[in-house]
Coordinates of C-alpha atoms and ligand atoms in Angstrom, one line a residue:
X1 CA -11.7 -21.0 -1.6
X2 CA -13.1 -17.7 -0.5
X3 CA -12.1 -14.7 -3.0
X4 CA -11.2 -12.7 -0.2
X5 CA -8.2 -15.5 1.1
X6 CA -6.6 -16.4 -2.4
X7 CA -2.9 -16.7 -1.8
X8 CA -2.5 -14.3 -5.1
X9 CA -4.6 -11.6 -3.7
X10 CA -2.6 -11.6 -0.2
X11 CA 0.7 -11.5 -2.1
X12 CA -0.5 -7.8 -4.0
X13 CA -1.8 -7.5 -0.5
X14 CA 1.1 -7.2 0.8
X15 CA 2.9 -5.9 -2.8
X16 CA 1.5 -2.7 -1.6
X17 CA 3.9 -2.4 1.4
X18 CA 6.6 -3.9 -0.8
X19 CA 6.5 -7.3 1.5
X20 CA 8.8 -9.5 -0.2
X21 CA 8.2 -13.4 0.4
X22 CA 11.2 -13.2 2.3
X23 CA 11.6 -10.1 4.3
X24 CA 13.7 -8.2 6.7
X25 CA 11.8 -7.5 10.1
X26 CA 14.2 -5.2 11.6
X27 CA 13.5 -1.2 10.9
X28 CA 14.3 2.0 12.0
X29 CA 12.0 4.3 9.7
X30 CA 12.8 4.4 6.3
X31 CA 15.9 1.8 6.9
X32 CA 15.2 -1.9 6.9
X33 CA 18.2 -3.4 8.3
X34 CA 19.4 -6.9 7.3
X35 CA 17.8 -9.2 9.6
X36 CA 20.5 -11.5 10.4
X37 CA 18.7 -13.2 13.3
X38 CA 16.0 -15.5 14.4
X39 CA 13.8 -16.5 10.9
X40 CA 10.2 -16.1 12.0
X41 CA 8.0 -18.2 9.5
X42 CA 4.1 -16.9 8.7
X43 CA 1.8 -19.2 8.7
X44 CA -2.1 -18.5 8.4
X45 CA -4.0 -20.6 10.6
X46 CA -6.8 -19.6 8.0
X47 CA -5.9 -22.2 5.2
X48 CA -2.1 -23.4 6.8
X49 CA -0.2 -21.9 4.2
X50 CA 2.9 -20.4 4.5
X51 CA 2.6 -16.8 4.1
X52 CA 6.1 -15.5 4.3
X53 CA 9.4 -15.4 6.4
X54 CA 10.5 -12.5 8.0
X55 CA 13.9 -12.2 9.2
X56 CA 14.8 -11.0 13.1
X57 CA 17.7 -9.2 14.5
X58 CA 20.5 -10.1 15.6
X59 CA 21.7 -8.7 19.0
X60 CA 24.7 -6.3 17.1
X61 CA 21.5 -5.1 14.5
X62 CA 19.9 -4.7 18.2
X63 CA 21.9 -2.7 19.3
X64 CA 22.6 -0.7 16.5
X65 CA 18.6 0.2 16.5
X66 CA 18.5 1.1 19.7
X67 CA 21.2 3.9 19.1
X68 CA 19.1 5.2 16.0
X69 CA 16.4 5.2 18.4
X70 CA 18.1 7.4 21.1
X71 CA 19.2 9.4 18.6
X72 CA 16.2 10.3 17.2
X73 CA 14.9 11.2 20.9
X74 CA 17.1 13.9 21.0
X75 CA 15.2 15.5 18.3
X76 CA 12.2 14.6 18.6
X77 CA 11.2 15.3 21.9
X78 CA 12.0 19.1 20.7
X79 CA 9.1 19.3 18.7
X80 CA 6.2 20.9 20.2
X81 CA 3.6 18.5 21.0
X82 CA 0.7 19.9 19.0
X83 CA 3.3 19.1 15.7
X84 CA 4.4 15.6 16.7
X85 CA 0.2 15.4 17.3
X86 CA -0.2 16.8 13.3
X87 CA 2.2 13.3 12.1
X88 CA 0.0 11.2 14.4
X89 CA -2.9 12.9 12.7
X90 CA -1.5 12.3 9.0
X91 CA -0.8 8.6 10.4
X92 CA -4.6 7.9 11.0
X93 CA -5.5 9.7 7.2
X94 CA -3.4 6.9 5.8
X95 CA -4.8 4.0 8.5
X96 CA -8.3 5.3 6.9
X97 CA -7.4 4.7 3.5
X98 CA -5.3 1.0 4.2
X99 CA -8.5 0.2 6.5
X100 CA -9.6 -2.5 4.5
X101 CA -6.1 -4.1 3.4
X102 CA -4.8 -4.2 6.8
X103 CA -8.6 -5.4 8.1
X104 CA -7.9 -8.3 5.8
X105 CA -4.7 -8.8 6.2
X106 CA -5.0 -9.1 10.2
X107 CA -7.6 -11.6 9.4
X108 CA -5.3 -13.8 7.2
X109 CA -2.6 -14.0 9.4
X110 CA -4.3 -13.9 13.0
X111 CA -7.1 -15.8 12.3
X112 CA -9.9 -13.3 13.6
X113 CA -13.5 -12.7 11.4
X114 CA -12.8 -9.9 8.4
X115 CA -15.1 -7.6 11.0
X116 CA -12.8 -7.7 14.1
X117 CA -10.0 -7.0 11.8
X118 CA -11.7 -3.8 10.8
X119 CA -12.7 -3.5 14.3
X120 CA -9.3 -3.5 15.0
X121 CA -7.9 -0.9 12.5
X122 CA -10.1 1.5 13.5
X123 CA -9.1 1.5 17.1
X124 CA -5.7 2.3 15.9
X125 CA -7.9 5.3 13.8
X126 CA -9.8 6.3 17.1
X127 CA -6.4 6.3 19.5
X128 CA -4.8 7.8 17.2
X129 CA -7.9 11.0 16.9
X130 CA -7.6 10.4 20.7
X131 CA -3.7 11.2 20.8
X132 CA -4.1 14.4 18.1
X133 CA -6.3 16.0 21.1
X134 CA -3.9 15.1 23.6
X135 CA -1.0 16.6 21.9
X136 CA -2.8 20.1 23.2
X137 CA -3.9 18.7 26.7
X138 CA -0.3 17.3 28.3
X139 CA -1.0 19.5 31.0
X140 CA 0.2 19.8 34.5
X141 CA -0.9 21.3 37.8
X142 CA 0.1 24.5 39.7
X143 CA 0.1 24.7 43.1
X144 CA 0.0 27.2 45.9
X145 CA 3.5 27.6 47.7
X146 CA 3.7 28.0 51.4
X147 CA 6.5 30.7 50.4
X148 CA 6.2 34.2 50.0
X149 CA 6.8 35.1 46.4
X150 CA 7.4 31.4 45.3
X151 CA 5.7 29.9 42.3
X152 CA 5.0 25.7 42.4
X153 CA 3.4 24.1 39.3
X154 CA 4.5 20.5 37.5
X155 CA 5.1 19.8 34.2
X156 CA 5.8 16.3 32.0
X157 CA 8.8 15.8 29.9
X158 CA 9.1 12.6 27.5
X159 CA 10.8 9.8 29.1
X160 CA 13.0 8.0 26.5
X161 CA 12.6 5.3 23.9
X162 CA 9.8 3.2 24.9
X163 CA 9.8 -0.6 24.1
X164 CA 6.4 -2.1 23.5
X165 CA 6.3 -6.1 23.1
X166 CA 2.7 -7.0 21.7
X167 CA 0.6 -10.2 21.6
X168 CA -0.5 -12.4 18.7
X169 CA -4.4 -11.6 19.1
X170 CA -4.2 -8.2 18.3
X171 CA -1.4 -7.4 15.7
X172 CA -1.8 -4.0 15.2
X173 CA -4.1 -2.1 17.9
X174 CA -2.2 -2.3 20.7
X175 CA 1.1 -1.3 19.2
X176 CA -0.7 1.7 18.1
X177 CA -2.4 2.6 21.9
X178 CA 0.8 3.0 22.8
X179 CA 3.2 4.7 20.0
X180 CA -0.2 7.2 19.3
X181 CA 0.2 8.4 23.2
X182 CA 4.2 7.9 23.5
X183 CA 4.8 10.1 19.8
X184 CA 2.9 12.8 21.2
X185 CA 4.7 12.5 24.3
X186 CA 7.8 12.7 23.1
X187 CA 9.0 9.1 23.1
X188 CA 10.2 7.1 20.5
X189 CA 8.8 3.4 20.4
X190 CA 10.7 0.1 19.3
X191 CA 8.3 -2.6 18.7
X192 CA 8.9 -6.6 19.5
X193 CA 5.9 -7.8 17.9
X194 CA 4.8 -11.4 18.5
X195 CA 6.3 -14.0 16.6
X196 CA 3.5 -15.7 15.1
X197 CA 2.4 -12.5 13.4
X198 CA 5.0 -10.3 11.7
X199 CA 3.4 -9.8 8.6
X200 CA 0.9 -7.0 10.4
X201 CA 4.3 -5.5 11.8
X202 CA 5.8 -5.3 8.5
X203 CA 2.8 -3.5 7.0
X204 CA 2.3 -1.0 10.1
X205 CA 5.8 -0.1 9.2
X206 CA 5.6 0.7 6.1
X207 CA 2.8 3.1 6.1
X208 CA 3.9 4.9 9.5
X209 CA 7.3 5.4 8.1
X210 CA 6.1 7.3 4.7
X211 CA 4.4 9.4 6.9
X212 CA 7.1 10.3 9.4
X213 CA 9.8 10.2 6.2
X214 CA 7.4 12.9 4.4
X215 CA 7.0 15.2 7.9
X216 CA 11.0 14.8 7.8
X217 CA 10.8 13.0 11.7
X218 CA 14.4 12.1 12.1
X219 CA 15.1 8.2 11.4
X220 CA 14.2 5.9 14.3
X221 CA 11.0 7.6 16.2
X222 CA 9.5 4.0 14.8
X223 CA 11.5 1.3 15.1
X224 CA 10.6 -2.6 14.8
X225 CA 12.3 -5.2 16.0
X226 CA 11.1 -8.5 14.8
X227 CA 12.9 -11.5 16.9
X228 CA 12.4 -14.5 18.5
X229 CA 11.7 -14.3 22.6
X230 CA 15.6 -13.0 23.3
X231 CA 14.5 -9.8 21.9
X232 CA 12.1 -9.4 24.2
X233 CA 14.7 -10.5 27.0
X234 CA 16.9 -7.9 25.5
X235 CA 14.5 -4.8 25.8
X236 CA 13.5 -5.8 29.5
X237 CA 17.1 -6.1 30.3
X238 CA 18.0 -3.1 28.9
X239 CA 19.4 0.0 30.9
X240 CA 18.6 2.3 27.6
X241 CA 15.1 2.1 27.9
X242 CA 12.8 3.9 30.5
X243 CA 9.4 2.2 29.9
X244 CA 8.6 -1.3 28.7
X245 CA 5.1 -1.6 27.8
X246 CA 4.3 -5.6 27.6
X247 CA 1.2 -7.1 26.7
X248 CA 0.9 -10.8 27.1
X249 CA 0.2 -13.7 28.6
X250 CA 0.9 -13.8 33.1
X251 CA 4.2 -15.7 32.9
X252 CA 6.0 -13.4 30.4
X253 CA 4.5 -10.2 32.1
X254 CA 6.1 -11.6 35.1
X255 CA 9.9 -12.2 33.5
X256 CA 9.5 -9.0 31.8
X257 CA 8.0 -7.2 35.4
X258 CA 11.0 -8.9 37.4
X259 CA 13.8 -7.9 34.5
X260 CA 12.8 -4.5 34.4
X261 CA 12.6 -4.0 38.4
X262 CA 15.6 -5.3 38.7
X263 CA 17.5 -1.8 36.9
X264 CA 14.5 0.0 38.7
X265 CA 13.0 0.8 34.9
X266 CA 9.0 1.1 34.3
X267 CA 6.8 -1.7 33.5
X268 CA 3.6 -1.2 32.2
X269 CA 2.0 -4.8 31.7
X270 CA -0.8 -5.7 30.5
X271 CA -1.6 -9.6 30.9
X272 CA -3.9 -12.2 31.3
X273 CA -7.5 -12.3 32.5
X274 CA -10.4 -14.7 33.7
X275 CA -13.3 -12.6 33.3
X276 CA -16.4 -13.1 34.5
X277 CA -20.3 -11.5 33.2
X278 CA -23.0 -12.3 37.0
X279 CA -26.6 -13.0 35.2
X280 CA -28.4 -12.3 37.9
X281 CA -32.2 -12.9 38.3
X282 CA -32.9 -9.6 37.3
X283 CA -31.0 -9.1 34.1
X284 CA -32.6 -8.4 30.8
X285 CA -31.8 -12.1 29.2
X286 CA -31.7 -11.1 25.3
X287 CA -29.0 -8.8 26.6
X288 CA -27.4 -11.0 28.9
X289 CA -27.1 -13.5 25.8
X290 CA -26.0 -11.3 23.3
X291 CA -23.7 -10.0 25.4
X292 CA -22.2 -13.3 26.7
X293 CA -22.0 -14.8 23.2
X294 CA -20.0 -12.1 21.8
X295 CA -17.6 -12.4 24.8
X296 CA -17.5 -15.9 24.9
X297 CA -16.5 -16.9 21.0
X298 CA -15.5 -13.2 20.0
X299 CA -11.7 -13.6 18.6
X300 CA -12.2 -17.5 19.1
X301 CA -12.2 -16.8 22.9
X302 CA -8.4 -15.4 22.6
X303 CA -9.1 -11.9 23.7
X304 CA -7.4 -11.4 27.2
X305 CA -10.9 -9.7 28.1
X306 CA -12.8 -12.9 26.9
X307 CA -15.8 -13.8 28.7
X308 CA -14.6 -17.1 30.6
X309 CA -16.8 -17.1 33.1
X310 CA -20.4 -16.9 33.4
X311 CA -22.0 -16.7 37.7
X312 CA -25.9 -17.1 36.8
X313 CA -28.8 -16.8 39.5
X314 CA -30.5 -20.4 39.7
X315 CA -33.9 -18.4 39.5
X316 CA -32.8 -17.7 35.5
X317 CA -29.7 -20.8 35.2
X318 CA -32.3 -23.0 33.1
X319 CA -33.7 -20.8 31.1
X320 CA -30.9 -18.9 30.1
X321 CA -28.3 -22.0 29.4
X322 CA -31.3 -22.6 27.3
X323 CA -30.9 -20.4 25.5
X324 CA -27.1 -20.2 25.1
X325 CA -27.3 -23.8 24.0
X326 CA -29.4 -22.9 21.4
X327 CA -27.5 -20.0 20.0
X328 CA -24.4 -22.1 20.4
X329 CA -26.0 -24.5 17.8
X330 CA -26.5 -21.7 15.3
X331 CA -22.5 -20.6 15.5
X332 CA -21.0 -21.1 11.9
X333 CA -17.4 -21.7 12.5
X334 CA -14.9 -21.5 8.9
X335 CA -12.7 -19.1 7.2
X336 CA -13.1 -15.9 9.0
X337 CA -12.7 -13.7 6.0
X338 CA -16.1 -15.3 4.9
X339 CA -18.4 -12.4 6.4
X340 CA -21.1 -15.4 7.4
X341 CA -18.7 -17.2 9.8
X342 CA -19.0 -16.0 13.4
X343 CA -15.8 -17.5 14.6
X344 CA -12.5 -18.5 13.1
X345 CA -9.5 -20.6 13.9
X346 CA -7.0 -20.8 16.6
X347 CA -3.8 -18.9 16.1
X348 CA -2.2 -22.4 15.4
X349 CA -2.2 -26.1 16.9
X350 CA -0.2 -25.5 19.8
X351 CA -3.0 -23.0 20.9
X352 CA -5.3 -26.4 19.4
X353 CA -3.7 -28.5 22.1
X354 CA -4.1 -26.4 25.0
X355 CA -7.7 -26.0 24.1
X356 CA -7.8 -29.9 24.1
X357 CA -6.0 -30.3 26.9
X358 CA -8.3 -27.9 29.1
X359 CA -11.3 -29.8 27.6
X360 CA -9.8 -33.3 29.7
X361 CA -9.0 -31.5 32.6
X362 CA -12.3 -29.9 32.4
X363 CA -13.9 -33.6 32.6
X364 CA -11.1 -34.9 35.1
X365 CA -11.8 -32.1 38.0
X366 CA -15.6 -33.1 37.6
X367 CA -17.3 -30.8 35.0
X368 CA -20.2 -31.3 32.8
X369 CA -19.8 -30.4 29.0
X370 CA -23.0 -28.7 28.3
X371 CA -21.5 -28.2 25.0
X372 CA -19.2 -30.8 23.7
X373 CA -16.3 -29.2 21.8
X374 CA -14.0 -30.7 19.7
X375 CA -11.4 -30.2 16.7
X376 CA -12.9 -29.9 13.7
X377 CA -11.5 -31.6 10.1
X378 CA -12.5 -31.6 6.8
X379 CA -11.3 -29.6 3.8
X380 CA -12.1 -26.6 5.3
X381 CA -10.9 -26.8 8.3
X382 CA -7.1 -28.0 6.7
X383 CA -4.9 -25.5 8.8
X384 CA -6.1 -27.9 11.9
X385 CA -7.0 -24.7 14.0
X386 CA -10.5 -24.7 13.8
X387 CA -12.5 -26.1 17.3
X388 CA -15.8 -25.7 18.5
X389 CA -16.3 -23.4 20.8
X390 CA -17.6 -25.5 24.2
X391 CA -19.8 -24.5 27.6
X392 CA -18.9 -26.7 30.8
X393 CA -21.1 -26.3 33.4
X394 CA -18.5 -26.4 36.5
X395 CA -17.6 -25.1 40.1
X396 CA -15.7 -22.1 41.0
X397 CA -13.2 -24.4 43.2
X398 CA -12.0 -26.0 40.4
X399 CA -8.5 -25.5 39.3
X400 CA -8.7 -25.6 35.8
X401 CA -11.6 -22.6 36.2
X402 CA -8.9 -20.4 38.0
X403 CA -6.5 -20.8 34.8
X404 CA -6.8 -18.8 31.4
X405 CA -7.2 -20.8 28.8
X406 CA -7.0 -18.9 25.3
X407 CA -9.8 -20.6 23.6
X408 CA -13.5 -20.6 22.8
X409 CA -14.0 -22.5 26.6
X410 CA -17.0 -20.9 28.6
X411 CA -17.7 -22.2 32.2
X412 CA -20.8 -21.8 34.2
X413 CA -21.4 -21.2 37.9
X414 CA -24.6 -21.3 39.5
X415 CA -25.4 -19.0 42.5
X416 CA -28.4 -18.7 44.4
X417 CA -28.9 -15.7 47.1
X418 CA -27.3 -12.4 47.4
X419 CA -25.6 -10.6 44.5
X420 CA -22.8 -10.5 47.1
X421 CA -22.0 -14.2 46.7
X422 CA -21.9 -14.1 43.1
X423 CA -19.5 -11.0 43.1
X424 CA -17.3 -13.2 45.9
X425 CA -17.0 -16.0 43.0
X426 CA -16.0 -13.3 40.8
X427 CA -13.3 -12.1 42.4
X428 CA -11.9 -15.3 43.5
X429 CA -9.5 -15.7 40.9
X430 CA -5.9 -14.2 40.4
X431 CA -6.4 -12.2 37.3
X432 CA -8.8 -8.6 37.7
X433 CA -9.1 -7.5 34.0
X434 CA -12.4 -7.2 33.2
X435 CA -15.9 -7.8 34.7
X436 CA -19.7 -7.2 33.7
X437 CA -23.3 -7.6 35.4
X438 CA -26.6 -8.1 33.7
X439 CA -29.2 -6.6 36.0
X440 CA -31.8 -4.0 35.4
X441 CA -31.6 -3.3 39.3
X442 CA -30.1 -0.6 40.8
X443 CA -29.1 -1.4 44.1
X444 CA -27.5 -4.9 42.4
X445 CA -25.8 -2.1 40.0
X446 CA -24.2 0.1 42.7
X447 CA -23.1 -2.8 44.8
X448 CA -20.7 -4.2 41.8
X449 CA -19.7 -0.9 41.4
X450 CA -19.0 -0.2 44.9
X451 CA -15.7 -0.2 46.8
X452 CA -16.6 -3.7 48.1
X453 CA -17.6 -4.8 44.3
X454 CA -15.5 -6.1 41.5
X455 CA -11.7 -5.8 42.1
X456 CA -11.3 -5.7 38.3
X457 CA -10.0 -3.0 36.3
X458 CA -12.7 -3.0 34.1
X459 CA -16.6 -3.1 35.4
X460 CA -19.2 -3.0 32.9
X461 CA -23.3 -3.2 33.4
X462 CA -25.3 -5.0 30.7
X463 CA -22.5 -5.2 28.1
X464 CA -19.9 -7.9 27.9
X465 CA -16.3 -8.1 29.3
X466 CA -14.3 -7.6 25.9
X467 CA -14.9 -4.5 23.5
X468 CA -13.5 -1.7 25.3
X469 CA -13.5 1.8 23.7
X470 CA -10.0 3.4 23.1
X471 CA -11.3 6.9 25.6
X472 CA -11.2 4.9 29.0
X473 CA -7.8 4.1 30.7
X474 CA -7.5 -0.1 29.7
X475 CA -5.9 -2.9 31.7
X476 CA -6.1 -4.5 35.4
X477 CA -5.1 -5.9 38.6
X478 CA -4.0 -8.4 40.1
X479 CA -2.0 -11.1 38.0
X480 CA -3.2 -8.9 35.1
X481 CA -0.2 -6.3 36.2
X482 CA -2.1 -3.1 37.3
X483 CA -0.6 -1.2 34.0
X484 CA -3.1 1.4 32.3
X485 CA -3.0 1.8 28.4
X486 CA -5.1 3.6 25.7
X487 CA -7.1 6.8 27.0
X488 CA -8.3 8.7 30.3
X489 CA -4.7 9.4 31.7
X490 CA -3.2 6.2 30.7
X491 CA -0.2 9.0 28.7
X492 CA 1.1 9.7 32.4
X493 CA 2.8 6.7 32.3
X494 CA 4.8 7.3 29.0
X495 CA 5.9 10.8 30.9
X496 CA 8.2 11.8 33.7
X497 CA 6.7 14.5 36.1
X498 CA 9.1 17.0 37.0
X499 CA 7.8 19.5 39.8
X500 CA 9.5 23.2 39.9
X501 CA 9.3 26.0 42.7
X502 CA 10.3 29.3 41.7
X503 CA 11.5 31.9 43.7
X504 CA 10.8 35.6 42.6
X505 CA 11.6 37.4 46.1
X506 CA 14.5 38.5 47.2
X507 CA 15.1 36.4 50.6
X508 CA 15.2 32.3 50.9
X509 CA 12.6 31.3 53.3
X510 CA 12.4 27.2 53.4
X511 CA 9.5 25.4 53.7
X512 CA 8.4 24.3 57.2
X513 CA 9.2 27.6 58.9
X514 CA 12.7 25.8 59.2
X515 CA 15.5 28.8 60.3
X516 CA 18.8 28.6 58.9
X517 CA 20.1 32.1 59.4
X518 CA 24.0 33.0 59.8
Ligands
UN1_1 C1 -6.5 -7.7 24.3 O1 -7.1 -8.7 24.1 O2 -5.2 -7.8 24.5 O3 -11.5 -4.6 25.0 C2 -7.0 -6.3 24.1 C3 -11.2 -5.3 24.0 C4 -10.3 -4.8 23.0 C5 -8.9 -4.9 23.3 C6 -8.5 -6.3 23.8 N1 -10.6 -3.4 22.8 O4 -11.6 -6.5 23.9

């Protein structure tokens, strides 16, 4: 067994945070409550051992946190920005100095390589710099009144607690793109992370608590509520809470979406995608490969902004499958904390079956597996969560090619002709998260970028789909949900605008040249 993964180094792994083997997952700061729910079991798909339990709330413990949580609002939105911005700021000292715990420990648990893990800490470092800028920039606009001696400007206030439910493949980061923005803002956050990983909860909560316990934030500006999926049902349903941020798969954006209509609340959703990267006949192909490998088997292929599909010119299809064959032959697939693997396990065998399921479908609906994948077994692959990541050459009809699948699945699509057909194909599916070309032309360029282009909410040329940086506004349309998280303006959303028009004359004209004289 790798050093790195030995059950007694995790346990002073998680010592650290003082993570008992049996832990309450229900906090509101410095407070752990009892956790008299749902019993969530942690099991790394790494080696299949059991990790630890962590006990959920029950709906009174609920409740009870969602008080602490309002309460704390009423403070906490008092304090000027630029000082909730300093906690945030002390928060991304400490995420510096657990980098390399919390790295490992997201690779234990989730199953992603050692490097991704660190990847993924320090985007929590970056949106966090990000959000310490921001707490001086929550500006709004002033505006010319049609009024004599009137004054018209905007300005944002924070809206409230803000729930943020979370998905398996990324533990950590995306809790932190939004509680970095919504602190700043004002908000308080309560956190449903997912189920299969509350050991990276547990362990953001302990070091973000210290630091709001030593800046003396009032108890509940973090709260986590570990839970099966009623909690989740719970915060959508919930009249208390102004946003719910919800990142996920298409089916649970949707319940959450329709739940939090319903009481006319905000959604911001973040779901599921069926990317695409065009090779056209004028790409660079070392880049096109690079780039398409690292989307395709990144994460195990369980990033929502996985590469799934690939539209390739049939002037370059031959020679660059190729070449993807080849460098599919060269993947080395095993414990993900061993810095020579390129890809790791499956979050667990559920995710296992889906990927083998897909695979039959794949062959039913009339593909070609290029690459034959399979489940792989062995001593070192005991957890059972280890496949191969597979190519199936395919057409853009077929059903199963519309679907996301979250696994190492690629499919190709030949087109022949205009870029235009190829960017058609693209967007012929129901999710628009993220998209890429490969061309080193410029017209071919401008087009995908153009109004009639991708309909995603990511384009990228000559990178891949997945690897966003925290400064641009992340998420997409479509079946994805149209929410915006992490940077550009995404904070607008974790704000309530609030225009004023101010009258420093001495008569009351109203706007439209209405008269309403006695
Ligand atoms: C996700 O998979 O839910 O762009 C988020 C990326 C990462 C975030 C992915 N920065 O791939």
């Amino acid at each position: 067994m790798n050093t790195l993964t030995a059950p007694s180094r995790i346990a002073d792994l998680l010592k650290q945070w003082n993570i008992t083997e049996d832990h309450s997952g229900v906090s509101t700061g410095k407070q752990w409550l009892k956790g008299e729910g749902e019993r969530l079991v942690s099991s790394s798909p790494v080696d299949g051992s059991e990790i630890g339990t962590v006990r959920g709330a029950s709906r009174p413990e609920y409740d009870q946190a969602v008080k602490t949580a309002q309460q704390a609002f009423l403070e906490w939105r008092t304090w000027p920005a630029p000082k909730r911005g300093e906690v945030v700021r002390q928060f991304a000292e400490e995420l510096r100095k657990h980098k390399a715990e919390l790295g490992k420990l997201v690779s234990y648990e989730m199953g992603k390589s050692y490097q991704e893990g660190l990847g993924e800490v320090q985007e929590m470092i970056d949106i966090c710099d990000f959000a310490v800028g921001l707490s001086r920039q929550l500006h709004g606009l002033t505006m010319h009144s049609e009024r004599p001696e009137h004054r018209m400007y905007e300005q944002w206030h924070p809206l409230g607690p803000v729930a943020i439910i979370t998905a398996f493949n990324f533990p950590v980061a995306v809790w932190s793109w939004n509680t970095a923005l919504a602190w700043v803002c004002g908000d308080v956050t309560i956190w449903k992370p997912s189920e299969k990983v509350p050991l990276c909860s547990l362990a953001c909560q302990a070091i973000v608590s210290e630091v709001l316990a030593r800046n003396q934030a009032p108890e509940g500006v973090s709260t986590l509520i570990n839970g099966g999926r009623e909690v989740g049902e719970w915060l959508a349903h919930d009249e208390r809470i102004p946003l719910v941020s919800a990142t996920g798969s298409t089916r649970m954006g949707k319940a959450v979406g329709a739940a939090v209509g319903q009481r006319l609340g905000r959604a911001l959703l973040e779901l599921g995608g069926n990317n695409a990267i065009i090779v056209s006949d004028k790409a660079d192909l070392d880049i096109a490969l690079h780039a398409s490998l690292f989307g395709a088997v990144g994460t195990a292929g369980q990033r929502c902004t996985t590469t799934r599909r690939l539209i390739i010119h049939d002037k370059v299809y031959k020679t660059f499958t190729d070449k993807l064959v080849k460098a599919y032959g060269q993947l080395r697939i095993g414990d993900p904390l061993d810095e020579h693997n390129h890809v790791g396990p499956l979050i667990d065998r559920a995710a296992v079956d889906l990927y083998t399921k897909a695979l039959a479908t794949i062959k039913e609906q009339g593909g070609n597996m290029l690459v034959e994948g399979g489940v792989l077994s062995g001593a070192q692959y005991g957890s059972g969560c280890y496949v191969k990541p597979a190519i199936a050459e395919v057409t853009p009809e077929m059903d199963i090619v519309k679907q996301e699948t979250f696994a190492p699945i690629l499919y190709l699509i030949r087109y022949n002709g205009d870029v235009a057909d190829a960017i058609a194909t693209q967007n012929n599916v129901k999710q628009g998260l993220s998209s890429s070309i490969m061309t080193t032309d410029m017209r071919e360029m401008e087009r995908f970028l153009s109004v009639g282009g991708s309909d995603c909410g990511i384009a990228n040329v000559n990178i891949g789909t997945s690897g966003a940086e925290i400064g641009g506004a992340f998420g997409g349309e479509k079946e994805t949900g149209g929410g915006r998280e992490s940077g550009s303006d995404a904070w607008k959303t974790y704000m309530r605008r609030q225009t004023n028009t101010i009258n420093y004359g001495t008569t009351v004209p109203l706007a439209q040249g209405i008269k309403f004289d006695l």
